[in-house]
Amino acid sequence: MKPRFAFGLLALAVIGAMAYWQFFSPGATNKQAAGNAPGQTRQVPPPSVTVAKATGKTVPIEIRTIGTVQPIASVQIKSRVDGMLAKVSFNEGDIVKAGDPLFSIDPRSYEAQLKQAEANLLRDQAQLENARLDLKRNQTTASSGITSQKLLDQARTQVQTFEAAIKSDEAAIDVAKVQLSYTDIKAPITGRTGDMKVSEGNIVKANDTTALVTINQLRPIYVTFAVPEKQLPEIRARHNKAPLAVTLTDDRGVQHPETGTLTFIDNAIDTTTGTIQLKATFANDRDFLWPGQFMQVTLRVSRLENAVTVPSAAIQSGQNGPYVYVLRSDQTVELRPVKPGVVLASDTVVLDGVSIGETVVIDGHLRLSPNAKVIVRNPADNKS
């Protein structure tokens, strides 16, 4: 059995060698294929590609970063006097105007203080009138030698004392009126109220650490953001010539309908981050922007006129840097190094390497090589 088994293995090896020579010998891949006549060579077609023309357009130069919505003004409302909170004149979340009533504190103790100060003034005024009469009588008798100079001086001093007391009373009345006015708390700015920290009936204290409510001004509103310091010179130069436009996009990719204006450049660079703080102002008429909201900020600094742009898919990366394949008139391609610029949606600005009107390959790069002949899959686009 062993000689027969060895003979069988030898036969299988011979058959395998003949099959390998037939199918994998040089030139075998280009010879007879199914359906082809014996001896006919199979032609490999050129690679097919999709192309597009380099175009010239006006390209905005933009800086993109992340910004935060901030109110232009935010006021914490606190009581300036002690007392019971007698009335609240708004609801949480209401929009209030400057001067609108917010809170009323029980005014009775402050009204009593005012009345007491006014009574003190009337008393001192009566005493002043009497002192003036005494002075007048002493002046008359002193001229006749009846009243001594000492009594005359005392009468004059008494008049001056009551005059000073009246001024003190008037000042006390002013203080009492101010204290009484603090019992009516009004909105200092126009804005939206937040969470109310106290309710009617509670005792409030002057300048307590907890605010009664906070009012944020929402119209207009700020969006603050930071940019690298190297971009500051160009931003300042452009900002001094004309207002710079700012647009916003939320985290869902939805663009904010309003366009804002750069209105503030900080007076110092943050040395810890190497950035400069900027602010843009938005009208926010429909309250789309909310304090604390994060937004993607686009600051339009300038624009490039007649810039060369190609579809971003045309630019490939190689060992020597970015390059594109340019289609020649004889349907061959040329590998050309390029210098990409800013990216605009699906297009990229080419600063060097491609001219307006040239045709570049945007799909089918895998089988390409320099000077290779190609078949264009979209010839109609190539002619346009």
Short mmCIF file of C-alpha atoms in Angstrom, two decimals:
data_model
loop_
_atom_site.label_atom_id
_atom_site.label_comp_id
_atom_site.label_asym_id
_atom_site.label_seq_id
_atom_site.Cartn_x
_atom_site.Cartn_y
_atom_site.Cartn_z
CA MET A 1 0.00 0.00 0.00
CA LYS A 2 2.79 2.42 0.69
CA PRO A 3 4.26 2.40 -2.91
CA ARG A 4 0.78 3.08 -4.33
CA PHE A 5 0.21 5.94 -1.90
CA ALA A 6 3.56 7.52 -2.80
CA PHE A 7 2.82 7.14 -6.50
CA GLY A 8 -0.54 8.93 -6.03
CA LEU A 9 1.10 11.89 -4.27
CA LEU A 10 3.64 12.17 -7.08
CA ALA A 11 0.89 12.23 -9.71
CA LEU A 12 -0.98 14.99 -7.86
CA ALA A 13 2.19 17.08 -7.63
CA VAL A 14 2.82 16.79 -11.39
CA ILE A 15 -0.78 17.81 -12.23
CA GLY A 16 -0.55 20.83 -9.85
CA ALA A 17 2.72 21.99 -11.40
CA MET A 18 1.26 21.85 -14.91
CA ALA A 19 -1.81 23.86 -13.79
CA TYR A 20 0.38 26.50 -12.11
CA TRP A 21 2.52 26.88 -15.26
CA GLN A 22 -0.54 27.25 -17.46
CA PHE A 23 -2.29 29.90 -15.39
CA PHE A 24 0.51 31.79 -13.66
CA SER A 25 3.29 31.79 -16.23
CA PRO A 26 4.36 35.21 -17.67
CA GLY A 27 1.73 36.55 -20.08
CA ALA A 28 -0.90 34.09 -18.95
CA THR A 29 -3.10 36.86 -17.45
CA ASN A 30 -3.41 38.63 -20.78
CA LYS A 31 -4.13 35.48 -22.81
CA GLN A 32 -7.25 33.53 -23.56
CA ALA A 33 -10.17 34.38 -21.31
CA ALA A 34 -13.67 32.99 -21.33
CA GLY A 35 -15.31 33.83 -24.60
CA ASN A 36 -12.08 35.18 -26.21
CA ALA A 37 -10.42 33.60 -29.25
CA PRO A 38 -7.26 31.58 -28.57
CA GLY A 39 -4.13 33.79 -28.54
CA GLN A 40 -6.06 37.08 -28.13
CA THR A 41 -4.61 39.55 -25.45
CA ARG A 42 -7.09 41.12 -22.96
CA GLN A 43 -6.77 44.97 -22.83
CA VAL A 44 -6.93 46.66 -19.36
CA PRO A 45 -9.02 49.87 -19.70
CA PRO A 46 -7.66 53.20 -18.36
CA PRO A 47 -8.91 54.24 -14.92
CA SER A 48 -12.09 56.32 -14.90
CA VAL A 49 -12.23 59.54 -12.90
CA THR A 50 -14.60 62.35 -11.99
CA VAL A 51 -13.37 65.87 -12.60
CA ALA A 52 -14.28 69.47 -11.84
CA LYS A 53 -12.97 72.85 -12.90
CA ALA A 54 -11.10 75.26 -10.63
CA THR A 55 -13.21 78.38 -10.29
CA GLY A 56 -12.60 81.94 -9.13
CA LYS A 57 -14.83 83.47 -6.48
CA THR A 58 -14.85 86.00 -3.68
CA VAL A 59 -13.92 84.17 -0.49
CA PRO A 60 -14.54 85.58 3.00
CA ILE A 61 -11.67 85.30 5.47
CA GLU A 62 -13.23 84.15 8.72
CA ILE A 63 -12.18 83.21 12.25
CA ARG A 64 -14.18 80.46 13.91
CA THR A 65 -14.26 79.89 17.65
CA ILE A 66 -16.59 79.18 20.57
CA GLY A 67 -18.39 82.01 22.37
CA THR A 68 -20.68 82.51 25.35
CA VAL A 69 -23.84 84.62 25.48
CA GLN A 70 -23.72 87.25 28.23
CA PRO A 71 -26.18 89.97 29.24
CA ILE A 72 -25.01 93.52 28.66
CA ALA A 73 -26.21 94.35 32.17
CA SER A 74 -27.06 92.07 35.09
CA VAL A 75 -28.37 93.57 38.33
CA GLN A 76 -28.89 91.78 41.64
CA ILE A 77 -31.81 93.40 43.44
CA LYS A 78 -31.21 93.74 47.19
CA SER A 79 -33.00 95.63 49.94
CA ARG A 80 -31.32 98.73 51.36
CA VAL A 81 -33.49 98.78 54.51
CA ASP A 82 -34.72 96.22 57.01
CA GLY A 83 -38.38 95.26 57.16
CA MET A 84 -41.15 92.91 56.17
CA LEU A 85 -41.69 92.25 52.46
CA ALA A 86 -45.24 93.50 52.03
CA LYS A 87 -45.79 93.12 48.27
CA VAL A 88 -44.24 91.59 45.14
CA SER A 89 -45.33 93.33 41.91
CA PHE A 90 -44.08 90.87 39.26
CA ASN A 91 -43.89 87.19 38.40
CA GLU A 92 -40.70 85.21 37.93
CA GLY A 93 -39.50 85.40 34.34
CA ASP A 94 -41.39 88.61 33.55
CA ILE A 95 -39.84 91.29 31.38
CA VAL A 96 -39.77 94.50 33.40
CA LYS A 97 -38.95 98.02 32.29
CA ALA A 98 -36.67 100.46 34.10
CA GLY A 99 -38.73 102.14 36.83
CA ASP A 100 -41.33 99.38 37.18
CA PRO A 101 -42.19 98.48 40.81
CA LEU A 102 -40.74 95.19 42.02
CA PHE A 103 -41.03 94.94 45.82
CA SER A 104 -42.67 96.92 48.62
CA ILE A 105 -41.33 96.78 52.18
CA ASP A 106 -43.56 97.71 55.14
CA PRO A 107 -43.01 101.52 55.30
CA ARG A 108 -44.70 102.35 58.63
CA SER A 109 -41.59 102.57 60.82
CA TYR A 110 -39.85 104.77 58.22
CA GLU A 111 -42.91 107.01 57.89
CA ALA A 112 -42.84 107.47 61.69
CA GLN A 113 -39.15 108.40 61.58
CA LEU A 114 -39.93 111.00 58.91
CA LYS A 115 -42.73 112.49 60.98
CA GLN A 116 -40.47 112.67 64.03
CA ALA A 117 -37.78 114.50 62.04
CA GLU A 118 -40.38 116.94 60.70
CA ALA A 119 -41.65 117.57 64.26
CA ASN A 120 -38.13 118.28 65.48
CA LEU A 121 -37.79 120.82 62.70
CA LEU A 122 -40.99 122.63 63.73
CA ARG A 123 -39.86 122.72 67.38
CA ASP A 124 -36.46 124.17 66.52
CA GLN A 125 -38.00 126.67 64.14
CA ALA A 126 -40.24 127.97 66.98
CA GLN A 127 -37.29 128.18 69.33
CA LEU A 128 -35.30 130.03 66.69
CA GLU A 129 -38.08 132.58 66.29
CA ASN A 130 -38.13 133.18 70.05
CA ALA A 131 -34.31 133.47 70.17
CA ARG A 132 -34.40 136.07 67.42
CA LEU A 133 -36.92 138.14 69.38
CA ASP A 134 -34.71 137.96 72.49
CA LEU A 135 -31.73 139.06 70.44
CA LYS A 136 -33.66 141.99 69.02
CA ARG A 137 -34.74 143.14 72.52
CA ASN A 138 -31.21 142.80 73.89
CA GLN A 139 -29.83 144.80 71.00
CA THR A 140 -32.31 147.61 71.79
CA THR A 141 -31.54 147.71 75.50
CA ALA A 142 -27.82 147.29 74.98
CA SER A 143 -27.71 150.53 72.98
CA SER A 144 -29.18 152.30 76.06
CA GLY A 145 -26.71 150.63 78.41
CA ILE A 146 -29.38 148.58 80.14
CA THR A 147 -28.22 145.16 78.84
CA SER A 148 -24.63 144.05 79.20
CA GLN A 149 -22.51 142.93 76.30
CA LYS A 150 -22.40 139.41 77.77
CA LEU A 151 -26.18 138.99 77.60
CA LEU A 152 -26.18 140.31 74.07
CA ASP A 153 -23.55 137.76 73.04
CA GLN A 154 -25.50 134.95 74.70
CA ALA A 155 -28.66 135.92 72.79
CA ARG A 156 -26.74 136.00 69.53
CA THR A 157 -25.22 132.54 70.25
CA GLN A 158 -28.68 131.16 71.03
CA VAL A 159 -29.93 132.24 67.61
CA GLN A 160 -26.96 130.60 65.88
CA THR A 161 -27.51 127.38 67.88
CA PHE A 162 -31.10 127.03 66.75
CA GLU A 163 -30.16 127.88 63.15
CA ALA A 164 -27.70 124.98 63.24
CA ALA A 165 -30.32 122.72 64.84
CA ILE A 166 -32.72 123.51 62.01
CA LYS A 167 -30.14 122.52 59.39
CA SER A 168 -29.59 119.26 61.28
CA ASP A 169 -33.36 118.68 61.34
CA GLU A 170 -33.60 119.29 57.62
CA ALA A 171 -30.80 116.79 57.00
CA ALA A 172 -32.56 114.25 59.22
CA ILE A 173 -35.74 114.74 57.19
CA ASP A 174 -33.81 114.12 53.97
CA VAL A 175 -32.34 110.91 55.41
CA ALA A 176 -35.77 109.75 56.57
CA LYS A 177 -37.23 110.45 53.13
CA VAL A 178 -34.44 108.45 51.47
CA GLN A 179 -34.94 105.56 53.87
CA LEU A 180 -38.66 105.66 53.18
CA SER A 181 -38.05 105.66 49.43
CA TYR A 182 -36.02 102.45 49.81
CA THR A 183 -39.18 100.64 50.89
CA ASP A 184 -40.34 100.80 47.26
CA ILE A 185 -37.87 98.82 45.15
CA LYS A 186 -38.04 99.54 41.40
CA ALA A 187 -36.31 97.98 38.41
CA PRO A 188 -33.06 99.85 37.63
CA ILE A 189 -32.83 98.40 34.09
CA THR A 190 -35.07 96.86 31.47
CA GLY A 191 -34.68 93.10 31.37
CA ARG A 192 -36.00 89.70 32.31
CA THR A 193 -36.38 88.68 35.94
CA GLY A 194 -34.99 85.40 37.20
CA ASP A 195 -35.72 83.15 40.15
CA MET A 196 -37.28 85.03 43.09
CA LYS A 197 -35.49 84.15 46.32
CA VAL A 198 -38.10 85.52 48.79
CA SER A 199 -41.87 85.78 48.95
CA GLU A 200 -44.32 88.14 50.60
CA GLY A 201 -44.28 88.15 54.40
CA ASN A 202 -40.57 87.43 54.81
CA ILE A 203 -38.23 89.73 56.69
CA VAL A 204 -35.51 91.21 54.52
CA LYS A 205 -32.32 92.91 55.65
CA ALA A 206 -30.31 95.74 54.20
CA ASN A 207 -27.65 94.55 51.73
CA ASP A 208 -28.20 90.89 52.52
CA THR A 209 -25.85 88.49 50.72
CA THR A 210 -28.80 86.81 48.97
CA ALA A 211 -30.40 88.91 46.24
CA LEU A 212 -34.18 89.18 46.10
CA VAL A 213 -34.06 88.62 42.32
CA THR A 214 -31.65 89.13 39.43
CA ILE A 215 -32.53 91.07 36.28
CA ASN A 216 -30.63 90.36 33.05
CA GLN A 217 -30.77 92.69 30.07
CA LEU A 218 -31.40 90.55 26.98
CA ARG A 219 -32.00 93.21 24.30
CA PRO A 220 -29.40 93.88 23.07
CA ILE A 221 -27.06 91.15 24.28
CA TYR A 222 -23.36 90.27 24.16
CA VAL A 223 -21.58 87.22 22.80
CA THR A 224 -18.05 87.02 24.20
CA PHE A 225 -15.28 84.97 22.59
CA ALA A 226 -11.50 84.77 22.44
CA VAL A 227 -9.15 84.64 19.43
CA PRO A 228 -5.39 83.99 19.24
CA GLU A 229 -3.24 87.07 19.77
CA LYS A 230 -1.56 86.66 16.37
CA GLN A 231 -4.87 87.59 14.73
CA LEU A 232 -5.30 90.78 16.77
CA PRO A 233 -3.41 93.19 14.44
CA GLU A 234 -5.55 92.34 11.42
CA ILE A 235 -8.76 92.43 13.48
CA ARG A 236 -7.90 95.87 14.86
CA ALA A 237 -6.93 97.21 11.45
CA ARG A 238 -10.18 96.01 9.88
CA HIS A 239 -12.28 97.06 12.88
CA ASN A 240 -10.97 100.64 12.70
CA LYS A 241 -12.11 100.89 9.07
CA ALA A 242 -15.58 99.37 9.32
CA PRO A 243 -17.70 97.26 11.69
CA LEU A 244 -16.91 93.54 11.46
CA ALA A 245 -19.80 91.12 11.04
CA VAL A 246 -20.26 88.20 13.45
CA THR A 247 -22.54 85.21 12.85
CA LEU A 248 -23.54 82.39 15.19
CA THR A 249 -24.33 78.68 14.90
CA ASP A 250 -25.77 76.61 17.74
CA ASP A 251 -24.72 73.10 18.78
CA ARG A 252 -27.28 71.61 16.38
CA GLY A 253 -25.63 73.32 13.42
CA VAL A 254 -28.50 75.80 13.01
CA GLN A 255 -27.35 79.31 12.08
CA HIS A 256 -28.70 82.17 14.16
CA PRO A 257 -30.89 84.44 11.97
CA GLU A 258 -29.30 87.69 13.17
CA THR A 259 -25.91 89.10 12.28
CA GLY A 260 -24.06 90.86 15.06
CA THR A 261 -21.29 93.44 15.10
CA LEU A 262 -17.93 93.36 16.84
CA THR A 263 -18.18 96.13 19.46
CA PHE A 264 -15.43 95.45 22.01
CA ILE A 265 -11.76 94.44 21.98
CA ASP A 266 -10.19 93.92 25.40
CA ASN A 267 -7.30 96.17 26.43
CA ALA A 268 -4.95 93.32 27.37
CA ILE A 269 -3.99 89.86 26.12
CA ASP A 270 -4.47 86.95 28.50
CA THR A 271 -0.89 85.80 29.07
CA THR A 272 -2.00 82.37 30.35
CA THR A 273 -3.81 81.47 27.12
CA GLY A 274 -2.30 83.85 24.53
CA THR A 275 -5.76 85.02 23.50
CA ILE A 276 -7.62 88.34 23.39
CA GLN A 277 -11.21 88.73 24.58
CA LEU A 278 -13.77 90.16 22.12
CA LYS A 279 -17.48 90.97 22.33
CA ALA A 280 -20.12 91.14 19.62
CA THR A 281 -23.49 92.82 20.10
CA PHE A 282 -26.75 91.29 18.85
CA ALA A 283 -30.18 92.97 18.86
CA ASN A 284 -31.81 89.71 20.06
CA ASP A 285 -35.28 91.10 19.37
CA ARG A 286 -36.86 87.63 19.57
CA ASP A 287 -34.84 86.39 22.54
CA PHE A 288 -33.14 83.61 20.59
CA LEU A 289 -29.95 84.18 22.58
CA TRP A 290 -29.92 83.33 26.28
CA PRO A 291 -27.27 84.17 28.90
CA GLY A 292 -24.86 81.30 29.45
CA GLN A 293 -25.55 79.72 26.05
CA PHE A 294 -22.57 78.39 24.07
CA MET A 295 -22.44 79.29 20.37
CA GLN A 296 -20.07 78.71 17.48
CA VAL A 297 -18.85 82.17 16.49
CA THR A 298 -17.72 83.19 13.01
CA LEU A 299 -15.95 86.56 12.77
CA ARG A 300 -15.63 87.78 9.19
CA VAL A 301 -12.36 89.71 9.03
CA SER A 302 -11.87 90.32 5.29
CA ARG A 303 -12.27 88.61 1.91
CA LEU A 304 -10.19 87.35 -1.01
CA GLU A 305 -11.23 88.60 -4.44
CA ASN A 306 -11.20 86.11 -7.35
CA ALA A 307 -9.62 83.35 -5.26
CA VAL A 308 -8.96 79.96 -6.90
CA THR A 309 -11.17 77.27 -5.39
CA VAL A 310 -11.46 73.53 -6.06
CA PRO A 311 -13.64 70.85 -4.46
CA SER A 312 -11.97 69.72 -1.25
CA ALA A 313 -12.05 66.12 -2.51
CA ALA A 314 -9.50 67.04 -5.20
CA ILE A 315 -6.74 67.72 -2.68
CA GLN A 316 -4.80 64.63 -1.65
CA SER A 317 -2.02 64.21 0.91
CA GLY A 318 1.32 62.67 -0.02
CA GLN A 319 4.80 62.31 1.39
CA ASN A 320 5.77 65.66 -0.12
CA GLY A 321 2.61 67.44 1.02
CA PRO A 322 -0.77 68.22 -0.56
CA TYR A 323 -1.25 67.65 -4.28
CA VAL A 324 -3.91 67.41 -6.98
CA TYR A 325 -4.16 65.58 -10.29
CA VAL A 326 -4.74 68.06 -13.15
CA LEU A 327 -6.34 66.73 -16.35
CA ARG A 328 -4.50 67.63 -19.55
CA SER A 329 -6.10 68.07 -22.97
CA ASP A 330 -4.81 64.65 -24.11
CA GLN A 331 -6.76 62.95 -21.28
CA THR A 332 -3.66 62.30 -19.21
CA VAL A 333 -3.18 63.56 -15.66
CA GLU A 334 -0.38 65.59 -14.08
CA LEU A 335 0.48 65.35 -10.39
CA ARG A 336 0.88 68.91 -9.14
CA PRO A 337 1.80 70.08 -5.59
CA VAL A 338 -0.57 72.74 -4.20
CA LYS A 339 -0.79 75.14 -1.25
CA PRO A 340 -4.28 74.93 0.28
CA GLY A 341 -5.90 77.90 1.97
CA VAL A 342 -9.18 78.34 3.84
CA VAL A 343 -11.93 75.73 3.59
CA LEU A 344 -15.40 76.88 2.53
CA ALA A 345 -18.05 74.20 2.97
CA SER A 346 -17.16 71.61 0.28
CA ASP A 347 -14.55 73.79 -1.46
CA THR A 348 -10.97 74.73 -0.59
CA VAL A 349 -9.02 77.81 -1.64
CA VAL A 350 -5.79 76.96 -3.49
CA LEU A 351 -3.17 79.64 -2.92
CA ASP A 352 -0.65 78.16 -5.33
CA GLY A 353 -0.48 75.31 -7.84
CA VAL A 354 -3.75 75.56 -9.78
CA SER A 355 -5.16 78.27 -12.06
CA ILE A 356 -8.77 79.23 -12.70
CA GLY A 357 -10.27 77.08 -15.45
CA GLU A 358 -7.97 74.08 -15.01
CA THR A 359 -9.60 70.68 -14.52
CA VAL A 360 -8.80 68.61 -11.45
CA VAL A 361 -9.67 65.05 -10.49
CA ILE A 362 -12.10 64.80 -7.59
CA ASP A 363 -12.76 61.05 -7.57
CA GLY A 364 -10.88 57.95 -8.75
CA HIS A 365 -7.43 58.74 -7.34
CA LEU A 366 -6.69 55.17 -6.26
CA ARG A 367 -5.46 53.89 -9.65
CA LEU A 368 -3.86 57.12 -10.80
CA SER A 369 -0.20 57.77 -11.40
CA PRO A 370 1.59 60.72 -13.04
CA ASN A 371 1.00 60.93 -16.81
CA ALA A 372 -1.58 58.12 -16.71
CA LYS A 373 -4.34 58.19 -19.33
CA VAL A 374 -7.83 58.35 -17.88
CA ILE A 375 -11.47 58.13 -18.89
CA VAL A 376 -13.64 61.02 -17.63
CA ARG A 377 -16.92 59.84 -16.18
CA ASN A 378 -18.53 63.30 -16.28
CA PRO A 379 -17.41 64.84 -19.60
CA ALA A 380 -20.36 67.24 -19.63
CA ASP A 381 -19.13 68.86 -16.39
CA ASN A 382 -15.64 69.06 -17.86
CA LYS A 383 -16.88 71.14 -20.80
CA SER A 384 -18.88 73.55 -18.73
#
